[in-house]
Structure formats: C-alpha cells, structure tokens
Amino acid sequence: KAGVTQTPRYLIKTRGQQVTLSCSPISGHRSVSWYQQTPGQGLQFLFEYFSETQRNKGNFPGRFSGRQFSNSRSEMNVSTLELGDSALYLCASSLESRVSEQYFGPGTRLTVT
Amino acid sequence: GESVGLHLPTLSVQEGDNSIINCAYSNSASDYFIWYKQESGKGPQFIIDIRSNMDKRQGQRVTVLLNKTVKHLSLQIAATQPGDSAVYFCAENTGNQFYFGTGTSLTVIP
C-alpha cells in the first residue's frame, strides 16, 4: 500500500505570496491532519479534516487554511506569506478515529524569502 | 496550550546498550500517548502508543512506560542499533488534538 505523499517536496516563495500544498493520504484513510514543524517550536497542529469537513483546528492565524476533497486528498493554503512561515509542513493520515495511528508523509519544505 | 517536554535534547548510547528517552506531559486528562521516530529528511514514523488506562506496553524491542502520578512517559529501546539513530518525539492526545514534544536526538555509537 502506498504511503502518504506530499507535493511539492520543496518550495521557495517570497514574502506576501501565497502557497498551496497537497497531500494524498493512504488509500482508505479518511482523516488528514496538517502540522508545521520548525526547530524552535517543534511539531504544531494546524488542522484536521475528515470527510471533507474540518474537524479540529490548532492555534494558527486565518492565513492558514485547508480543504479536503471527496477522495480524501487534502490541500493547505497559506496566504500573505511571512518569513516565519518557513517550515516543514507535514501531512498525516489515519483511518478514521481522532485517536488512532497516524501515518506521516515526508513533508513539504517551505522557504519564505 | 499544552506542554509536552523532553528531559534531554540529545542522547548518545553505545550500540547494543538499552536507551531510555523520557517525556513529561502536562495535561492529566490526556487519554492517549504516542512515540514517534523521525529520521533526517523523513516524516515522523509511529513507534508505539499507550492509552491512559495502561502503565506499560511492549512492542518489538521497545517498551513504553506511563506514570500518570508524575505525568511522565518513557520509551525504552532494547539493544540499540545504528538504525535507531533519529529524533524521537512523544505526543499526547487530549480530546481532539495531538501535542508534540520538541524531540530528543538519539545517536548510536558503533
């Protein structure tokens, strides 16, 4: 079974621009969560989608948004990029339950200049 | 917000020795704890989990201990191998979110 895939793997953007990251979960997994990972803050939860609905949201500004499609694929968008948004963005999928084993993708490394 | 801390940012062990990685959590209502391993350039990989109604759980070469009295979680790796070198994270689940620690970097010395 293929793992979680994320595209693109690397991205360089300029302050003020917007970016869209994509995540394809493991086949059959309906829950997709997004995390931001930085050296200083570690892994921080952004949001979780289940059956095309945002089920949970972390403490990030409204510039961070996401969506999930009927095939469980998910995208996250960051508008008006700031230097501090430079991070590794990780997507994780799980079967169904909130409290269940999550499988992470390799991440998208976003650099904002 | 939640606070999940790790006692040591780095840990070096000799190949073949046992490793113990510790983690403190702050929310006594957390009902689920997970250990992840993250190798360079990869996403975190699930190692083992434990529910709050358990004290100990064993996997292949790994054991997780949960002490709810002092809100402490540990991961024990038996017979540590070079392939175990990675950053290890603990995470707690409270209701509907996972909170991660900042990680302990484990280096295995051949």
XYZ file of N, CA, C and O in Angstrom, chain A residues 9 35 37 40-43 45 48 55-58 88 90 98-106, chain B residues 1 31-32 34 36 38 41-46 49 51 89 93 95-102:
192
model
N 7.841 18.711 -2.751
C 8.703 18.409 -1.609
C 9.436 19.653 -1.126
O 9.711 19.795 0.059
N 0.484 19.536 9.995
C 1.340 20.024 11.056
C 2.417 20.924 10.469
O 2.860 20.738 9.339
N 6.312 22.056 11.292
C 7.468 21.685 12.104
C 8.588 22.686 11.902
O 9.051 22.918 10.774
N 12.423 25.612 16.379
C 12.125 26.244 17.655
C 10.844 25.787 18.313
O 10.772 25.625 19.527
N 9.828 25.531 17.526
C 8.508 25.187 18.058
C 8.173 23.711 17.959
O 7.173 23.261 18.516
N 8.967 22.965 17.243
C 8.655 21.546 17.087
C 7.459 21.351 16.175
O 7.182 22.156 15.292
N 6.720 20.281 16.417
C 5.552 19.945 15.618
C 4.314 20.603 16.205
O 3.970 20.383 17.358
N 0.176 21.410 15.576
C -1.019 21.009 14.848
C -1.677 22.205 14.175
O -1.905 23.244 14.800
N -7.298 19.414 11.126
C -7.614 18.057 10.725
C -8.894 18.057 9.905
O -9.850 18.766 10.236
N -12.456 19.197 11.159
C -12.954 18.682 12.426
C -12.269 19.362 13.617
O -12.880 19.559 14.658
N -11.007 19.679 13.439
C -10.266 20.329 14.513
C -9.324 21.361 13.938
O -8.869 21.227 12.801
N -9.008 22.353 14.733
C -8.135 23.419 14.267
C -7.194 23.817 15.390
O -7.595 23.935 16.548
N -5.932 24.037 15.047
C -4.950 24.498 16.012
C -4.940 26.005 16.105
O -5.806 26.685 15.554
N 8.818 23.000 7.779
C 8.454 21.749 7.146
C 6.980 21.511 7.448
O 6.581 21.491 8.613
N 3.957 19.033 7.387
C 3.719 17.590 7.368
C 2.236 17.292 7.325
O 1.431 17.945 7.996
N -10.186 9.955 15.708
C -9.264 11.008 16.109
C -8.059 10.389 16.807
O -6.937 10.799 16.619
N -8.360 9.428 17.638
C -7.293 8.830 18.428
C -6.882 7.530 17.756
O -7.352 6.468 18.111
N -6.067 7.638 16.778
C -5.623 6.437 16.075
C -4.265 6.701 15.454
O -3.795 7.816 15.399
N -3.677 5.651 15.024
C -2.329 5.704 14.492
C -2.273 6.584 13.246
O -3.001 6.369 12.283
N -1.422 7.573 13.291
C -1.246 8.473 12.165
C -0.016 8.092 11.368
O 1.020 7.733 11.934
N -0.122 8.204 10.075
C 0.998 7.943 9.176
C 1.363 9.258 8.496
O 0.522 9.884 7.861
N 2.610 9.631 8.648
C 3.064 10.910 8.134
C 3.665 10.784 6.745
O 4.293 9.776 6.402
N 3.502 11.843 5.978
C 4.206 11.969 4.718
C 5.596 12.533 4.945
O 5.956 12.862 6.072
N 6.388 12.676 3.889
C 7.751 13.182 4.031
C 7.819 14.690 4.261
O 8.857 15.204 4.654
N -1.828 26.665 26.281
C -1.736 25.491 25.452
C -1.092 24.345 26.187
O -0.644 24.468 27.324
N -5.593 11.206 27.061
C -6.030 9.813 27.104
C -5.225 8.889 26.205
O -5.476 7.684 26.160
N -4.250 9.449 25.537
C -3.539 8.631 24.547
C -2.186 9.252 24.324
O -2.074 10.467 24.151
N 1.728 8.744 22.290
C 2.394 8.076 21.169
C 3.859 8.468 21.146
O 4.214 9.606 21.481
N 7.007 8.730 18.422
C 7.366 8.759 17.012
C 8.869 8.825 16.861
O 9.571 9.366 17.714
N 11.721 10.121 14.004
C 11.882 10.883 12.771
C 13.335 10.860 12.324
O 14.211 11.371 13.023
N 15.176 14.006 6.963
C 14.557 14.076 5.644
C 13.264 13.302 5.506
O 12.697 13.214 4.411
N 12.781 12.761 6.618
C 11.546 11.975 6.563
C 10.531 12.502 7.561
O 10.863 13.241 8.483
N 9.285 12.095 7.360
C 8.255 12.438 8.326
C 8.330 11.512 9.530
O 8.983 10.473 9.494
N 7.690 11.890 10.623
C 7.675 11.036 11.819
C 7.061 9.673 11.526
O 6.118 9.563 10.748
N 7.602 8.675 12.170
C 7.131 7.308 11.988
C 6.620 6.796 13.328
O 7.312 6.874 14.339
N 5.409 6.280 13.331
C 4.805 5.731 14.539
C 5.647 4.581 15.080
O 6.062 3.694 14.341
N 2.195 3.173 20.926
C 1.282 4.052 21.635
C 0.838 3.394 22.936
O 1.068 2.202 23.162
N -2.497 3.817 25.976
C -3.678 4.510 26.462
C -3.466 4.883 27.924
O -2.673 4.265 28.621
N 10.031 11.701 19.276
C 9.036 12.616 19.818
C 8.001 11.845 20.617
O 7.577 10.771 20.211
N -2.509 13.053 23.240
C -3.781 13.410 22.631
C -4.749 13.794 23.716
O -5.003 13.019 24.648
N -8.478 14.990 23.910
C -9.748 15.232 23.233
C -9.623 15.131 21.734
O -9.889 14.106 21.126
N -9.203 16.191 21.134
C -9.225 16.193 19.679
C -7.944 16.690 19.030
O -7.915 16.949 17.842
N -6.889 16.838 19.804
C -5.644 17.306 19.217
C -4.450 16.540 19.766
O -4.453 16.076 20.897
N -3.438 16.444 18.904
C -2.168 15.889 19.339
C -1.210 17.030 19.644
O -1.115 17.989 18.884
N -0.507 16.913 20.765
C 0.515 17.874 21.130
C 1.845 17.140 21.203
O 1.957 16.118 21.866
N 2.823 17.692 20.518
C 4.112 17.024 20.398
C 5.176 17.704 21.236
O 5.188 18.927 21.377
N 6.101 16.912 21.746
C 7.292 17.441 22.371
C 8.272 17.891 21.297
O 8.067 17.646 20.106
N 9.346 18.541 21.706
C 10.309 19.073 20.733
C 11.299 18.024 20.255
O 12.009 18.246 19.295
